[in-house]
Amino acid sequence: MTITVASRHDKSGPGAQRQQDRPGARRTTRRSGRLRHVSLPYLLLLPALLLELLVHLVPMLMGIVMSFRELTQFYISNWSEAPWAGLGNFRMAVDFDAPVGQALLKSFLTTCLFTVCSVALCWLIGTAAAVFLQERFRGRGLLRTLFLVPYALPVYAAVITWVFMFQRDNGLVNHVLHDQLGIGGDPAFWLVGDNAFWALLTVSVWKGWPFAFLTLMAGLQNIPRDMYEAAALDGAGVWKQIRHITLPSLRPVNQVLVLVLFLWTFNDFNTPFVLFGKAAPESADLISLHIYQSSFQTWNFGTGSAMSVLLLLFLLVVTGVYLLVTSRGRKAKARA
Amino acid sequence: MRRFRAAVTGAVTLSLAFAATACGGGSATGGGDDSPKTLTYWASNQGASIEVDKKVLQPELDKFEKQTGIKVKLEVVPWSDLLNRILTATTSGQGPDVLNIGNTWSASLQASGALLPWDEKNFDRIGGRDRFVESALGSTGAPGQDPAAVPLYSMAYALYYNKKLFAEAGIAEPPATWDELVTAGKKLTAKGKNGIGVEGSNLSNNIHQVFVLGKQHGADFFTPDGKPDFTSDGAVAAVKQYVDLMAKHKIVAPGNAEYAQNQSLSDFSKGKTGMLLWQTASATFKAQGMKDEDWGVAPAPVQSGEPGTGTATNSMVAGINMGVFKNTDNLDGALKFVNFMTSDAEQKILNKAYGSIPPVKTAQSDPAFGAPAVAVLRDTLATSATALPQVPEESQFETVVGTAVKELFADAAAGRAVTEQSVREKLEKAQQQMPKK
């Protein structure tokens, strides 16, 4: 935005110079025209800004207010009258000796592990596919399209299909693993019990990696081909090219990609909700679903809001530190 | 100029994007109408599908429109969404005029203050309180307060059994006690069939079953003054007895631990399972291709003796209530509509279509509700069914104890031991998750 306005100033420079030769009567018109030019972008951004306030900021502020209130079924039709709870909801959420806090901590740790695994796998598969499809070969277009299918499908339809596939008795997964490959004794459960974590991870990676692939493929287009040619002339093999040209050139793309994947995965609600319903198995109790259950299933909206606020703070801190570290790295590199 | 144009494009795109997001949000639709000639009605999904419900209800709504000139906008809401939709409507004040609620939620929703209280005056508009069966009125809100809703369809649990599988396994009579049920189940499993089906991941169904077993063990899950009491010896015994059908007696297939979408009904219809504890299952059996003569129905089992009240309870009072949103702009029309839906004629039509029992006494006399399959449910409702605790925390109870039972089934399915200790631990955890008053 600032750039846009500054550029208007720059461009008005020569124009202003020209106008000086003209009669003074026209000066007012010129000034109001310039004012219009300067303020128009802001005016145009105003509806978006207002909607942004409505859609994001207002609910967020309401959530923060709710987290300080004892909001249960007795007050939901007139929640502004709910009694103040002070820090009670927060204390309850972080009291790790009591069941509510314990469950939240466990769910938080599960989510951290899940996010690290999911983001790492999405990134690895996405990078491998993008590098692989960089070379021209017959069928490349088809593969590129196919790889994007999981990203293009509506989440609900895709995940519900996975639910069918993960059914213990009639599902495709057990049919392949157990009946065809003969792995293990009894057919495994995927939607209840400990395996639920792996089922959730599978669906999350399946759903997430095409985004990494798409972003990295775009990033790869920006690397000049002659760098590779020069490296090849100097005798660098494929691995050396990837290590010394591809990955460093993709650094800025990766910085954004990893952050976005991290935030999306950490907050993912749709996947576990469609996969497990309202009560996820303990092994796959992601924090977003956990907070939903605390708020909407046990009608304890105050505690649920407090948990959301804590989650928001955590994500803000992590994002802040991440941006600080990566920008410092970039600056250091620029200096060198 | 290019940058300027980019800013304009960006701004327009952003506003569109945000507008789209706003539309996509889960905002409540419908809302009270200023016009006295329309009503919005949220019906719960009762039939085999939402389409079936629309087919059943629309002709009746047309009839109502012809009589009164009031058009009813129908929306059939799936069970999984209904409570959340009601909560959203309650918070925003943008709800339907008339709605169906699960009768077990009555006290919870009553506490929210969103529903119109049915005082003497309102009851008079629909023919008086005395028209309704007492057990159905027992689940319309907390005792001593004006009901939050009126009963619309009543249901009770019964034991459905597959006659052919019973004959093959040499079982002469449907079991009347839990011991007999286990024995029959073992005979069925010996023949390669599942003894009985459960919906291990369905929280509400879990609650219905353990509540009845709790009654049989003298436990209520709430103290008389409304405090959660999930860890009494009776409650532990009830939950253990239910999960033991899979864990100890092995008459429930382990796969049932992940059932939550009525898969146990399909298993029964396909002849994979011999028994099922369910409420008004006949319509679903028919929809899934099972002939009426292939299944039988008997009162749900008790520990010993005949079903009755107290520890001989063999069902919860199941059913659907009809409520009016307090902030409706068309109170008169809404009351007219409730009057229409609870009239003798409509009660007969609708309850026949859904295989349920009319909670209106005079409608019950119709011979259709005396047929053997329905008579068991009717008698259960009249003599041996108890309403779930009518406390504001009922909804939370369903969630936390229902989840505890779900986790215990998952343990049983994975071959982990389900002991009195492990049951008590899960119930303790559930109790501690209840909001403190």
Coordinates of C-alpha atoms in Angstrom, one line a residue, chain A:
Chain A
M1 CA 0.0 0.0 0.0
T2 CA 2.7 2.4 1.0
I3 CA 4.6 1.6 -2.2
T4 CA 1.5 2.4 -4.3
V5 CA 1.1 5.8 -2.7
A6 CA 4.8 6.6 -2.9
S7 CA 4.7 5.8 -6.5
R8 CA 1.8 8.2 -7.1
H9 CA 4.0 10.9 -5.6
D10 CA 6.9 10.0 -7.8
K11 CA 4.8 10.0 -10.9
S12 CA 3.1 13.3 -10.0
G13 CA 6.5 14.9 -9.9
P14 CA 7.0 15.6 -13.6
G15 CA 3.3 16.4 -14.0
A16 CA 3.5 19.0 -11.3
Q17 CA 6.5 20.5 -13.0
R18 CA 4.5 20.8 -16.2
Q19 CA 1.5 22.3 -14.5
Q20 CA 3.6 25.1 -13.1
D21 CA 3.6 26.8 -16.5
R22 CA -0.2 26.8 -16.7
P23 CA -2.5 29.5 -15.3
G24 CA -2.9 29.5 -11.5
A25 CA -6.7 29.0 -11.7
R26 CA -6.2 25.4 -12.5
R27 CA -4.1 24.7 -9.4
T28 CA -7.1 23.8 -7.1
T29 CA -8.4 21.3 -9.6
R30 CA -5.0 19.7 -9.8
R31 CA -4.7 19.5 -6.0
S32 CA -8.1 17.9 -5.5
G33 CA -7.3 15.5 -8.4
R34 CA -4.1 14.5 -6.7
L35 CA -5.9 14.1 -3.4
R36 CA -8.3 11.8 -5.1
H37 CA -5.5 9.8 -6.6
V38 CA -3.9 9.5 -3.2
S39 CA -7.0 8.5 -1.3
L40 CA -8.7 6.3 -3.9
P41 CA -6.7 3.2 -3.1
Y42 CA -7.5 3.6 0.6
L43 CA -11.2 4.1 -0.3
L44 CA -11.2 1.0 -2.4
L45 CA -9.5 -1.0 0.4
L46 CA -12.1 0.2 2.9
P47 CA -14.8 -2.4 2.2
A48 CA -12.3 -5.2 2.5
L49 CA -10.9 -3.7 5.7
L50 CA -14.4 -3.4 7.2
L51 CA -15.3 -6.9 6.3
E52 CA -12.0 -8.1 7.7
L53 CA -12.9 -6.4 10.9
L54 CA -16.3 -8.0 11.0
V55 CA -15.2 -11.5 9.9
H56 CA -12.1 -11.9 11.9
L57 CA -11.4 -9.2 14.5
V58 CA -14.9 -8.9 16.1
P59 CA -15.3 -12.7 16.7
M60 CA -11.8 -12.8 18.0
L61 CA -12.5 -10.0 20.5
M62 CA -15.7 -11.7 21.5
G63 CA -13.8 -14.9 22.0
I64 CA -11.4 -13.1 24.3
V65 CA -14.2 -11.5 26.3
M66 CA -15.9 -14.9 26.6
S67 CA -12.7 -16.5 27.9
F68 CA -13.1 -14.3 31.0
R69 CA -16.7 -15.3 31.6
E70 CA -18.4 -18.3 33.1
L71 CA -20.3 -19.1 29.9
T72 CA -22.4 -22.2 30.1
Q73 CA -25.9 -23.2 28.9
F74 CA -27.5 -20.9 31.4
Y75 CA -26.2 -17.8 29.6
I76 CA -25.8 -18.7 26.0
S77 CA -29.0 -16.9 24.8
N78 CA -27.7 -13.7 26.5
W79 CA -24.0 -14.3 26.9
S80 CA -23.1 -10.8 27.8
E81 CA -24.8 -11.4 31.2
A82 CA -22.6 -14.4 32.1
P83 CA -20.7 -13.7 35.3
W84 CA -17.1 -12.8 35.2
A85 CA -14.7 -15.6 35.9
G86 CA -11.5 -13.6 36.0
L87 CA -8.6 -15.9 35.1
G88 CA -10.6 -19.0 36.3
N89 CA -11.1 -20.5 32.8
F90 CA -7.4 -20.0 32.0
R91 CA -6.4 -21.6 35.4
M92 CA -8.6 -24.5 34.7
A93 CA -7.2 -25.0 31.2
V94 CA -3.6 -25.0 32.4
D95 CA -4.1 -27.0 35.7
F96 CA -2.2 -30.0 34.5
D97 CA -3.0 -32.0 37.7
A98 CA -6.8 -31.9 36.9
P99 CA -8.4 -33.9 34.0
V100 CA -9.3 -30.8 31.9
G101 CA -5.7 -29.5 31.9
Q102 CA -4.3 -32.9 31.6
A103 CA -6.4 -33.7 28.5
L104 CA -5.5 -30.3 27.0
L105 CA -1.8 -30.8 27.5
K106 CA -2.0 -34.3 26.0
S107 CA -4.0 -33.0 23.1
F108 CA -1.4 -30.2 22.6
L109 CA 1.5 -32.6 22.6
T110 CA -0.3 -34.9 20.2
T111 CA -1.0 -32.0 17.9
C112 CA 2.7 -30.9 18.0
L113 CA 3.9 -34.4 17.1
F114 CA 1.2 -34.7 14.4
T115 CA 2.1 -31.3 12.9
V116 CA 5.8 -32.0 12.8
C117 CA 5.3 -35.3 11.1
S118 CA 2.6 -34.1 8.7
V119 CA 4.5 -30.9 7.6
A120 CA 7.7 -32.8 7.2
L121 CA 6.1 -35.5 5.1
C122 CA 4.1 -33.0 3.0
W123 CA 7.3 -31.0 2.4
L124 CA 9.4 -34.0 1.5
I125 CA 6.9 -35.5 -0.9
G126 CA 6.0 -32.1 -2.4
T127 CA 9.7 -31.3 -3.0
A128 CA 10.5 -34.7 -4.5
A129 CA 7.5 -34.5 -6.8
A130 CA 8.2 -30.9 -7.9
V131 CA 11.9 -31.7 -8.7
F132 CA 10.9 -34.9 -10.4
L133 CA 8.4 -33.2 -12.6
Q134 CA 10.8 -30.4 -13.5
E135 CA 12.3 -32.4 -16.3
R136 CA 10.3 -32.6 -19.5
F137 CA 9.0 -36.0 -20.4
R138 CA 6.0 -37.6 -21.9
G139 CA 3.0 -37.6 -19.6
R140 CA 4.3 -34.9 -17.3
G141 CA 1.2 -32.8 -17.8
L142 CA -1.0 -35.7 -16.8
L143 CA 1.0 -36.4 -13.7
R144 CA 0.9 -32.8 -12.7
T145 CA -2.8 -32.8 -12.9
L146 CA -3.2 -36.1 -11.1
F147 CA -1.0 -34.9 -8.3
L148 CA -3.3 -32.0 -7.7
V149 CA -6.4 -34.0 -7.3
P150 CA -6.4 -34.3 -3.5
Y151 CA -6.0 -30.5 -3.3
A152 CA -8.9 -30.0 -5.7
L153 CA -11.4 -32.3 -4.0
P154 CA -13.7 -30.9 -1.4
V155 CA -12.4 -31.8 2.1
Y156 CA -15.6 -33.4 3.3
A157 CA -16.1 -35.7 0.4
A158 CA -12.4 -36.7 0.4
V159 CA -12.2 -37.4 4.1
I160 CA -15.5 -39.3 4.2
T161 CA -14.1 -41.6 1.5
W162 CA -11.1 -42.2 3.8
V163 CA -13.6 -43.1 6.6
F164 CA -15.0 -45.9 4.4
M165 CA -11.5 -47.1 3.5
F166 CA -10.5 -47.2 7.1
Q167 CA -13.5 -49.2 8.3
R168 CA -12.1 -52.3 10.1
D169 CA -14.4 -54.9 8.6
N170 CA -15.3 -53.6 5.2
G171 CA -12.6 -51.1 4.5
L172 CA -10.1 -51.1 1.6
V173 CA -7.1 -50.4 3.9
N174 CA -7.6 -53.6 5.9
H175 CA -8.5 -55.5 2.7
V176 CA -5.2 -54.7 1.2
L177 CA -3.0 -54.9 4.3
H178 CA -4.7 -57.9 5.9
D179 CA -6.4 -59.9 3.1
Q180 CA -4.0 -59.3 0.2
L181 CA -0.6 -58.7 1.9
G182 CA -1.3 -60.9 4.9
I183 CA 0.2 -58.4 7.4
G184 CA -0.4 -58.9 11.1
G185 CA -2.9 -61.1 12.9
D186 CA -6.4 -59.6 13.3
P187 CA -7.4 -56.8 11.1
A188 CA -6.5 -53.5 12.7
F189 CA -8.8 -50.7 13.9
W190 CA -8.0 -47.4 12.3
L191 CA -10.8 -45.1 13.5
V192 CA -10.7 -46.1 17.2
G193 CA -7.8 -46.8 19.5
D194 CA -4.1 -46.1 19.0
N195 CA -3.9 -46.5 15.2
A196 CA -6.2 -43.5 14.8
F197 CA -3.1 -41.3 14.9
W198 CA -1.6 -43.0 11.8
A199 CA -4.9 -42.9 10.0
L200 CA -5.2 -39.1 10.7
L201 CA -1.6 -38.5 9.6
T202 CA -2.2 -40.4 6.3
V203 CA -5.2 -38.4 5.4
S204 CA -3.5 -35.1 6.4
V205 CA -0.4 -35.8 4.3
W206 CA -2.5 -37.0 1.4
K207 CA -4.5 -33.8 1.6
G208 CA -1.6 -31.4 2.3
W209 CA 1.3 -32.4 0.0
P210 CA -0.2 -31.2 -3.3
F211 CA -0.1 -27.7 -1.9
A212 CA 3.6 -28.0 -1.2
F213 CA 4.0 -29.5 -4.6
L214 CA 2.2 -26.6 -6.3
T215 CA 4.0 -23.9 -4.5
L216 CA 7.5 -25.5 -5.0
M217 CA 6.8 -26.1 -8.7
A218 CA 6.0 -22.4 -9.0
G219 CA 9.2 -21.6 -7.1
L220 CA 11.3 -23.9 -9.4
Q221 CA 10.2 -22.0 -12.5
N222 CA 12.1 -19.0 -11.2
I223 CA 15.5 -20.7 -11.1
P224 CA 17.4 -19.8 -14.3
R225 CA 18.1 -22.9 -16.3
D226 CA 21.6 -21.7 -17.2
M227 CA 22.6 -22.1 -13.5
Y228 CA 22.1 -25.8 -13.9
E229 CA 23.8 -25.9 -17.2
A230 CA 26.8 -24.1 -15.7
A231 CA 26.9 -26.5 -12.8
A232 CA 26.6 -29.5 -15.1
L233 CA 29.6 -28.1 -17.1
D234 CA 31.5 -27.8 -13.9
G235 CA 30.8 -31.5 -13.2
A236 CA 28.1 -31.2 -10.6
G237 CA 25.7 -34.2 -10.4
V238 CA 22.0 -34.2 -9.8
W239 CA 22.4 -34.3 -6.0
K240 CA 24.9 -31.5 -5.9
Q241 CA 22.6 -29.4 -8.2
I242 CA 19.7 -30.0 -5.8
R243 CA 21.8 -29.2 -2.7
H244 CA 23.6 -26.2 -4.1
I245 CA 21.2 -24.7 -6.6
T246 CA 17.6 -25.9 -6.1
L247 CA 17.3 -25.8 -2.3
P248 CA 19.0 -22.5 -1.7
S249 CA 17.0 -20.9 -4.5
L250 CA 13.8 -22.3 -3.0
R251 CA 14.6 -20.9 0.4
P252 CA 12.2 -17.9 0.3
V253 CA 9.4 -20.1 -1.0
N254 CA 10.1 -22.8 1.6
Q255 CA 10.0 -20.3 4.4
V256 CA 6.5 -19.2 3.6
L257 CA 5.4 -22.8 2.7
V258 CA 6.5 -24.3 5.9
L259 CA 4.9 -21.6 7.9
V260 CA 1.6 -21.9 6.1
L261 CA 1.6 -25.7 6.3
F262 CA 2.4 -25.5 10.0
L263 CA -0.5 -23.1 10.7
W264 CA -3.0 -25.1 8.6
T265 CA -2.0 -28.4 10.1
F266 CA -1.9 -27.2 13.7
N267 CA -5.4 -25.7 13.4
D268 CA -6.9 -28.4 11.2
F269 CA -10.4 -29.2 12.3
N270 CA -12.2 -30.6 9.3
T271 CA -10.0 -33.7 8.9
P272 CA -10.3 -35.1 12.5
F273 CA -14.0 -34.0 12.7
V274 CA -15.0 -35.9 9.6
L275 CA -12.8 -38.8 10.3
F276 CA -13.8 -39.4 13.9
G277 CA -16.9 -37.5 14.6
K278 CA -17.4 -35.4 17.8
A279 CA -15.2 -37.4 20.1
A280 CA -11.8 -38.3 18.6
P281 CA -9.8 -41.3 20.0
E282 CA -7.3 -40.2 22.6
S283 CA -4.4 -41.0 20.3
A284 CA -5.6 -38.5 17.7
D285 CA -7.3 -35.9 19.8
L286 CA -6.0 -32.8 17.9
I287 CA -6.3 -29.5 19.8
S288 CA -8.9 -27.9 17.5
L289 CA -11.3 -30.8 17.9
H290 CA -10.5 -30.9 21.6
I291 CA -11.4 -27.2 22.0
Y292 CA -14.6 -27.8 20.0
Q293 CA -15.6 -30.6 22.3
S294 CA -14.8 -28.5 25.4
S295 CA -17.0 -25.7 24.1
F296 CA -19.8 -27.2 22.1
Q297 CA -20.1 -30.7 23.4
T298 CA -19.8 -29.9 27.1
W299 CA -21.3 -26.4 26.7
N300 CA -18.4 -25.0 28.6
F301 CA -17.9 -22.1 26.3
G302 CA -15.8 -20.0 28.7
T303 CA -13.2 -22.7 29.2
G304 CA -13.3 -23.4 25.4
S305 CA -12.6 -19.8 24.7
A306 CA -9.8 -19.6 27.2
M307 CA -8.2 -22.6 25.4
S308 CA -8.6 -20.9 22.1
V309 CA -6.9 -17.8 23.4
L310 CA -4.0 -19.8 24.7
L311 CA -3.7 -21.5 21.3
L312 CA -3.8 -18.2 19.5
L313 CA -1.0 -16.9 21.8
F314 CA 1.1 -20.0 21.2
L315 CA 0.7 -19.7 17.4
L316 CA 1.5 -16.0 17.5
V317 CA 4.7 -16.6 19.5
V318 CA 5.8 -19.5 17.2
T319 CA 5.0 -17.5 14.1
G320 CA 6.8 -14.5 15.5
V321 CA 9.9 -16.4 16.4
Y322 CA 9.9 -18.2 13.1
L323 CA 9.7 -14.9 11.1
L324 CA 12.4 -13.3 13.2
V325 CA 14.8 -16.2 12.8
T326 CA 14.2 -16.6 9.0
S327 CA 14.4 -12.8 8.3
R328 CA 17.6 -12.6 10.4
G329 CA 19.0 -15.4 8.3
R330 CA 18.0 -13.6 5.2
K331 CA 19.6 -10.3 6.3
A332 CA 22.8 -12.1 7.4
K333 CA 22.9 -13.6 3.9
A334 CA 22.3 -10.3 2.2
R335 CA 25.1 -8.7 4.3
A336 CA 27.5 -11.5 3.3

